[in-house]
mmCIF file of N, CA, C and O in Angstrom:
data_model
loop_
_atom_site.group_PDB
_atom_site.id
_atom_site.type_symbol
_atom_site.label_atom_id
_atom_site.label_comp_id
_atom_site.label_asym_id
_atom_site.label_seq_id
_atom_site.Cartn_x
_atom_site.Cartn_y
_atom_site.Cartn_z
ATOM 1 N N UNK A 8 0.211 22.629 12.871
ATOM 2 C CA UNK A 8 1.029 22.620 11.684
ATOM 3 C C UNK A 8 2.346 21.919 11.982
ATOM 4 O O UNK A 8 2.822 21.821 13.113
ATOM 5 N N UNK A 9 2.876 21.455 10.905
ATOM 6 C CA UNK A 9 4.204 20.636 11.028
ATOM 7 C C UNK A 9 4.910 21.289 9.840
ATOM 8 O O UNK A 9 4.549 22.275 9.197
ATOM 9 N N UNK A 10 5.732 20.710 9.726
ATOM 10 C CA UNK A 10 7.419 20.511 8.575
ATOM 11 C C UNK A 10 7.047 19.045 8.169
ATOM 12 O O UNK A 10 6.629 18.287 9.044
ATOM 13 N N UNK A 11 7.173 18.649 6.976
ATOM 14 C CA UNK A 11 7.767 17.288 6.040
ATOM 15 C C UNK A 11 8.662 17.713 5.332
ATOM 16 O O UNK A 11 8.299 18.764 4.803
ATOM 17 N N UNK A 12 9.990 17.329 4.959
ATOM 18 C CA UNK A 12 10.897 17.216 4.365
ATOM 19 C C UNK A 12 10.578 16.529 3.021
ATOM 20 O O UNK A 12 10.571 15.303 2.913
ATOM 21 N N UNK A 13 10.334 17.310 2.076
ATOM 22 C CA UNK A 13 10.721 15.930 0.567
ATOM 23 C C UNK A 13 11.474 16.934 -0.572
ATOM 24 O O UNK A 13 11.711 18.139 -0.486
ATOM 25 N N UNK A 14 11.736 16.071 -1.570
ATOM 26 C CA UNK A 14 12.737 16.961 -2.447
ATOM 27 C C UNK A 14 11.970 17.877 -2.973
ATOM 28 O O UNK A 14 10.741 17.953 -2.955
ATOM 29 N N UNK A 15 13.102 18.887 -3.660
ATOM 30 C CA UNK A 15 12.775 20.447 -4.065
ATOM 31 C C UNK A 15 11.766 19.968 -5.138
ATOM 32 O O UNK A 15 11.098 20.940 -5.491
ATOM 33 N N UNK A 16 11.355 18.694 -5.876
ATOM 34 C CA UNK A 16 11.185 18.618 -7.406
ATOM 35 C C UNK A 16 9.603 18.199 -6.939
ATOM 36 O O UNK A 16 8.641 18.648 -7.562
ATOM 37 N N UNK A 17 9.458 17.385 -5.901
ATOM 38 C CA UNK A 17 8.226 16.951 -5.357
ATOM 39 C C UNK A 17 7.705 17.999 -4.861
ATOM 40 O O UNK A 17 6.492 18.077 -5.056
ATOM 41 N N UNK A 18 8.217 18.923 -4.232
ATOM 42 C CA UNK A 18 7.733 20.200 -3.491
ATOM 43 C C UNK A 18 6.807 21.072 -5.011
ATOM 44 O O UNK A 18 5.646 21.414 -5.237
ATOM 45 N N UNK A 19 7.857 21.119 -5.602
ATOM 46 C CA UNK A 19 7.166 21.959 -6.959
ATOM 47 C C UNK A 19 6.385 21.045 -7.657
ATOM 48 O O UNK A 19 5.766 21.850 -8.353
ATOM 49 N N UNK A 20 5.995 20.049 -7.955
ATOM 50 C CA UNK A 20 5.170 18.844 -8.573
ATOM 51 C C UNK A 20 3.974 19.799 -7.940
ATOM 52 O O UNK A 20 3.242 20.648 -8.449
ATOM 53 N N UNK A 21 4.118 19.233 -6.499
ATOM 54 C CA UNK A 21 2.540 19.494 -5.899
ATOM 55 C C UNK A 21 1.882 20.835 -5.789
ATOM 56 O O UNK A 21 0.655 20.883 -5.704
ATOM 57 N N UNK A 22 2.533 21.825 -5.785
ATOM 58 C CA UNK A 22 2.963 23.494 -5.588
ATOM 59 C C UNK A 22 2.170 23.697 -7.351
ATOM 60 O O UNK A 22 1.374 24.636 -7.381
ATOM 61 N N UNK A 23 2.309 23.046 -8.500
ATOM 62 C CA UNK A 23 1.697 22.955 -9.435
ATOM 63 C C UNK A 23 0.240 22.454 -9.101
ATOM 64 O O UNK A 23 -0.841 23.022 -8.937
ATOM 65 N N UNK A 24 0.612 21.335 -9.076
ATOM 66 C CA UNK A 24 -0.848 20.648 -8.780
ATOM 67 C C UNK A 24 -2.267 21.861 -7.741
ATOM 68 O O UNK A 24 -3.297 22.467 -8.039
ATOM 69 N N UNK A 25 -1.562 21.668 -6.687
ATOM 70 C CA UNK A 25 -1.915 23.205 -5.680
ATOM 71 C C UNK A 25 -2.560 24.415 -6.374
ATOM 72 O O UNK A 25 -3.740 24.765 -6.410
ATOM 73 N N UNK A 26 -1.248 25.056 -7.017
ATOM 74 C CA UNK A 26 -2.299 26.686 -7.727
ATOM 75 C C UNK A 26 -2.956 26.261 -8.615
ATOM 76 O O UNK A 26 -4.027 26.868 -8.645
ATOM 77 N N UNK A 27 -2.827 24.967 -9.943
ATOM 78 C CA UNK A 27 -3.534 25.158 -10.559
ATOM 79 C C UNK A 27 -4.780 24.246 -10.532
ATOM 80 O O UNK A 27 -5.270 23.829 -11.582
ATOM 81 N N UNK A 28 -5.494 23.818 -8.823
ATOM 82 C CA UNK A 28 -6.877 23.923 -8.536
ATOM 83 C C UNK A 28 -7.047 24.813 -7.983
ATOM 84 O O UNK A 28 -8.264 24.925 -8.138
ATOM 85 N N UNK A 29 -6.597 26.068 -7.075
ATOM 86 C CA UNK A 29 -6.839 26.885 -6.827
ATOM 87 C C UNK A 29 -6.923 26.447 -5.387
ATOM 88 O O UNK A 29 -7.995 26.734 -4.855
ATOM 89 N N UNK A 30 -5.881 25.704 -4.489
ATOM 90 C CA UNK A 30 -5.427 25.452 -3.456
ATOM 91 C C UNK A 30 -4.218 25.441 -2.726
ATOM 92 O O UNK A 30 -3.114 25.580 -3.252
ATOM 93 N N UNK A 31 -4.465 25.238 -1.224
ATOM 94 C CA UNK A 31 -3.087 25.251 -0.902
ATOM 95 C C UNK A 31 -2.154 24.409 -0.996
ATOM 96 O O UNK A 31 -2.335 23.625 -1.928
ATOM 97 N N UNK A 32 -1.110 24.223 -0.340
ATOM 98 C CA UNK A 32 -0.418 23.056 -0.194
ATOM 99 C C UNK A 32 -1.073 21.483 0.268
ATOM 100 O O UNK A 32 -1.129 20.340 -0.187
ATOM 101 N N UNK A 33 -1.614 22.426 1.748
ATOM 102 C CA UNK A 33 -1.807 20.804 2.589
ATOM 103 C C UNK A 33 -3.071 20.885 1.989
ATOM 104 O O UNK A 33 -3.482 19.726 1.932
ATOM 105 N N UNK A 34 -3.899 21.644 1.514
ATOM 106 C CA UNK A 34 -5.359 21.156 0.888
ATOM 107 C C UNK A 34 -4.855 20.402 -0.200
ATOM 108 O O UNK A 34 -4.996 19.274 0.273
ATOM 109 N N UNK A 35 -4.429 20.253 -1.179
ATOM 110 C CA UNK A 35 -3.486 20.060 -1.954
ATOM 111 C C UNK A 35 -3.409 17.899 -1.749
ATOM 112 O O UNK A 35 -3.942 16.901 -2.235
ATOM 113 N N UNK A 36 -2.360 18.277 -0.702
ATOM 114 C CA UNK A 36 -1.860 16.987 -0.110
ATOM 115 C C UNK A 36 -2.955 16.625 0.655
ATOM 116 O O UNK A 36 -2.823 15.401 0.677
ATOM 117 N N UNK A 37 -3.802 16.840 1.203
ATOM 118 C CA UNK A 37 -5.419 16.602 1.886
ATOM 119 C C UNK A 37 -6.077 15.845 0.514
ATOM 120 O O UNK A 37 -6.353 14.657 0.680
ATOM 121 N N UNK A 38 -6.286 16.284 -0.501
ATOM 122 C CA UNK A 38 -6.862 16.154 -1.536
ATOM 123 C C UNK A 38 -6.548 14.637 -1.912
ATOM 124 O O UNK A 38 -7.249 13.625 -1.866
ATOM 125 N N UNK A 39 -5.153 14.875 -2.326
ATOM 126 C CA UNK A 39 -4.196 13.369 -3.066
ATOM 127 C C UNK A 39 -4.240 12.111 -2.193
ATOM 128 O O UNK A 39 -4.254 10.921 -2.507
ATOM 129 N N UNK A 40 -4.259 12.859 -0.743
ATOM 130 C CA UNK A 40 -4.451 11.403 -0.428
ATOM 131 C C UNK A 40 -5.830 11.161 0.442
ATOM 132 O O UNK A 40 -5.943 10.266 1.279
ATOM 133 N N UNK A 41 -6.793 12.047 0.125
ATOM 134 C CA UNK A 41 -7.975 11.072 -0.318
ATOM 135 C C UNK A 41 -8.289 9.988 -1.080
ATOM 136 O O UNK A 41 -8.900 8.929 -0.939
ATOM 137 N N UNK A 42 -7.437 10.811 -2.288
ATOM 138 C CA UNK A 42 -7.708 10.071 -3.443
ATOM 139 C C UNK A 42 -7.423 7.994 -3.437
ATOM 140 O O UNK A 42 -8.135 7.005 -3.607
ATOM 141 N N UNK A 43 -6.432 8.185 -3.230
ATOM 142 C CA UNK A 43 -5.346 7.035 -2.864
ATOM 143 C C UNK A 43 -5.804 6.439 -1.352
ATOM 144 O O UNK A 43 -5.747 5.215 -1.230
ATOM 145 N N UNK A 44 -6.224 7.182 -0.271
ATOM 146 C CA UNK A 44 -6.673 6.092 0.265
ATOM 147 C C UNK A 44 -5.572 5.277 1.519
ATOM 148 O O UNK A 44 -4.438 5.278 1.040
ATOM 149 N N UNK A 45 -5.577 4.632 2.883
ATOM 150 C CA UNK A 45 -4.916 3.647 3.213
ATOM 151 C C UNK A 45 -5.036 2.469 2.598
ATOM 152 O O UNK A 45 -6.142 2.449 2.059
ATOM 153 N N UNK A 46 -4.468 1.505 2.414
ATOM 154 C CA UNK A 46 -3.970 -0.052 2.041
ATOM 155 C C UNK A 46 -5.325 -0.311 3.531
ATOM 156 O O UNK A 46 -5.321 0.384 4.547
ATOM 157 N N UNK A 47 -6.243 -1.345 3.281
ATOM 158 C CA UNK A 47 -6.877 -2.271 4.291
ATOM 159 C C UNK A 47 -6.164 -3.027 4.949
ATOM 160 O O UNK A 47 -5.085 -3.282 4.413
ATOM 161 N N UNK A 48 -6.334 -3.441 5.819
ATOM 162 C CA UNK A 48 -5.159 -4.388 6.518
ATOM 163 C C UNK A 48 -5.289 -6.296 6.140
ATOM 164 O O UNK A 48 -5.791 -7.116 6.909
ATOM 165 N N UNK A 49 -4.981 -6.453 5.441
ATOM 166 C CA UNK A 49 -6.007 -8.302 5.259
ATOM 167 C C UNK A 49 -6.530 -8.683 5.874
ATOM 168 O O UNK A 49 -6.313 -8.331 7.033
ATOM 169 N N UNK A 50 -7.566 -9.636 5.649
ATOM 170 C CA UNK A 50 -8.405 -9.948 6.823
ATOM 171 C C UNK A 50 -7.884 -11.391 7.179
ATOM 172 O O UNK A 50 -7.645 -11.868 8.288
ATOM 173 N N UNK A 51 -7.799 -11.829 6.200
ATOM 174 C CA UNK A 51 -7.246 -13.183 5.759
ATOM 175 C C UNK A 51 -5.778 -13.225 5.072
ATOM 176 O O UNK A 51 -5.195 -12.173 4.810
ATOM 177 N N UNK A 52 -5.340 -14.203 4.856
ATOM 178 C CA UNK A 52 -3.894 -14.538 4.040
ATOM 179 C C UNK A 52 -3.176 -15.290 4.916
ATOM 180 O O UNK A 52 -3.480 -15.375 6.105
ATOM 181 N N UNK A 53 -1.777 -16.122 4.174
ATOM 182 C CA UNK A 53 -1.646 -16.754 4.457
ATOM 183 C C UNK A 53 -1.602 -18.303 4.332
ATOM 184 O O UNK A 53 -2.119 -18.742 3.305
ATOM 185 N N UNK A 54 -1.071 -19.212 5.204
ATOM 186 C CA UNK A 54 -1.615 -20.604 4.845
ATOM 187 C C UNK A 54 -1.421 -21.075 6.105
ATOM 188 O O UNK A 54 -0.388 -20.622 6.598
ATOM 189 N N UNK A 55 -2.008 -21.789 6.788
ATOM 190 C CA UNK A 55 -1.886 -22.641 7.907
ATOM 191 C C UNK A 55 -1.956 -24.283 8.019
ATOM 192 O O UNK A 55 -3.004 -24.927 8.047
ATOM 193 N N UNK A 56 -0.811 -24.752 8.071
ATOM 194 C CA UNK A 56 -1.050 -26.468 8.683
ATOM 195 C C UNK A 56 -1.405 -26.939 9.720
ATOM 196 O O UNK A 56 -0.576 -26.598 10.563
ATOM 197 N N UNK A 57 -1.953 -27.368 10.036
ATOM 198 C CA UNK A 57 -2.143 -28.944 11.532
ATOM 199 C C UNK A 57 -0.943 -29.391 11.912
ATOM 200 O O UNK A 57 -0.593 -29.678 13.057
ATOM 201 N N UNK A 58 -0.074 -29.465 10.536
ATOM 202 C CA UNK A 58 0.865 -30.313 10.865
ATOM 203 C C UNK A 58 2.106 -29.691 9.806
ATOM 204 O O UNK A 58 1.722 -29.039 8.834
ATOM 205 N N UNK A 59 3.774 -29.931 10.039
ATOM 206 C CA UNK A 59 5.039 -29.785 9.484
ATOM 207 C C UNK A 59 4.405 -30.335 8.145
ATOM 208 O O UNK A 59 4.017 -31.482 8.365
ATOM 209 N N UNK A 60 4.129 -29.923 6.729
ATOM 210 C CA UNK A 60 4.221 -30.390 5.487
ATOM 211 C C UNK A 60 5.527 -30.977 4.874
ATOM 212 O O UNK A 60 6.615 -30.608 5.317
ATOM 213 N N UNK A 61 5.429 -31.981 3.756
ATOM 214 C CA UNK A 61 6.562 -32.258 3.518
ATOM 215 C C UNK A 61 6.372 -31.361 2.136
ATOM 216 O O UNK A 61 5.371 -30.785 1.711
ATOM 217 N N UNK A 62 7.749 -31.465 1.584
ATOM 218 C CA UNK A 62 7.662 -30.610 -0.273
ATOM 219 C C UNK A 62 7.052 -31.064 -1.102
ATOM 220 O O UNK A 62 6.924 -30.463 -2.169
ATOM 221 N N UNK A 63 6.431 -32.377 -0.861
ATOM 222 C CA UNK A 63 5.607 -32.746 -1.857
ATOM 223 C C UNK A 63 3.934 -32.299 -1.458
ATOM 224 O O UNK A 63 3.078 -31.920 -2.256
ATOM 225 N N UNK A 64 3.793 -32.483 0.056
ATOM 226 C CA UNK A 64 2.742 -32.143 0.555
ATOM 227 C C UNK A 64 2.813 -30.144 0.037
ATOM 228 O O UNK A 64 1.825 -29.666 -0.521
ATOM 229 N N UNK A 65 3.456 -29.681 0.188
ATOM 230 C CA UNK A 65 3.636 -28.065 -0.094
ATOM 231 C C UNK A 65 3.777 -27.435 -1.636
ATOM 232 O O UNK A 65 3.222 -26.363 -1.874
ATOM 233 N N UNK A 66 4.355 -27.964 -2.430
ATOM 234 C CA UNK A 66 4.034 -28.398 -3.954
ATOM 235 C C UNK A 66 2.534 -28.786 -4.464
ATOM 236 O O UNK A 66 2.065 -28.232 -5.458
ATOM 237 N N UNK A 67 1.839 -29.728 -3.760
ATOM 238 C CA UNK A 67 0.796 -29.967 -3.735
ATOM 239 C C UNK A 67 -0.499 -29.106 -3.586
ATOM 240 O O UNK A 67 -1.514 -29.075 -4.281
ATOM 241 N N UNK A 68 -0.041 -28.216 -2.136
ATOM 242 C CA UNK A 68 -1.081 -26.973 -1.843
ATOM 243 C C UNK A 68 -0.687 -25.887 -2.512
ATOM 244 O O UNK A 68 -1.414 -24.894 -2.482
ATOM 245 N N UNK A 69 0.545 -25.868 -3.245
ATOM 246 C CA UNK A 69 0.913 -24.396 -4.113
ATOM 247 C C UNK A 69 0.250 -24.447 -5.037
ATOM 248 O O UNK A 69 -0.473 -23.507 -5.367
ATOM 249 N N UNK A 70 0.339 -25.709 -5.774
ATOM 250 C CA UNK A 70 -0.700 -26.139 -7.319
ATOM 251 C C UNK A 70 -2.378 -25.475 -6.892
ATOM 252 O O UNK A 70 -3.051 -24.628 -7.481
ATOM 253 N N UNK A 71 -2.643 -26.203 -5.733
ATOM 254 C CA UNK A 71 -4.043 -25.484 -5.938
ATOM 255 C C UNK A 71 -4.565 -24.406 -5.110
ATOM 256 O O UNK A 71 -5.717 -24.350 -4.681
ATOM 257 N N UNK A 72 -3.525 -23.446 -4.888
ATOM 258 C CA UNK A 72 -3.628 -22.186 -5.231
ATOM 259 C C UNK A 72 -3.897 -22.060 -3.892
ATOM 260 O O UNK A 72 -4.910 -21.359 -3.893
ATOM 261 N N UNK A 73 -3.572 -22.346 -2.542
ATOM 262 C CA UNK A 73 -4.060 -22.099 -1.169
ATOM 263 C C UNK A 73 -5.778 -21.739 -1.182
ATOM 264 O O UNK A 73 -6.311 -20.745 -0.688
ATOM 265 N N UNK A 74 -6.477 -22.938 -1.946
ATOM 266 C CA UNK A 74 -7.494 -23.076 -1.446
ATOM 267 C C UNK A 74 -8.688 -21.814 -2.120
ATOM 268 O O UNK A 74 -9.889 -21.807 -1.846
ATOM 269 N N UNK A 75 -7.989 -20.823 -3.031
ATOM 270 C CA UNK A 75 -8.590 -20.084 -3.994
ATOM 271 C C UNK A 75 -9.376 -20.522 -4.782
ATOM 272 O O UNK A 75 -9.879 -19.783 -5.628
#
């Protein structure tokens, strides 16, 4: 078990949420962020040159969308 610190108003948000499924806190917060999930990490992104672009060359690859 631990301590998290968050405000009194978030504490009672979830403290709602909590009794009225008929859970605890961290089941509660176990629950929500199932729900929600981590962010994936990209696999891809980005843009890469061969070479220093000039602004017209970079204007150019913005128009078509890095290749989307």
């Amino acid at each position: 078990m631990t301590t998290i610190k968050v405000p009194k108003a978030v504490r009672d948000r979830l403290l709602e949420v909590a009794t009225s499924n008929g859970l605890t806190l961290g089941q509660a917060l176990d629950h929500l962020l199932g729900k929600v999930g981590a962010r994936p990490k990209p696999t891809v992104g980005g843009y890469r040159s061969r070479r220093p672009l000039s602004a017209e060359e970079i204007d150019r690859e913005l128009g078509q969308g890095f290749g989307a």
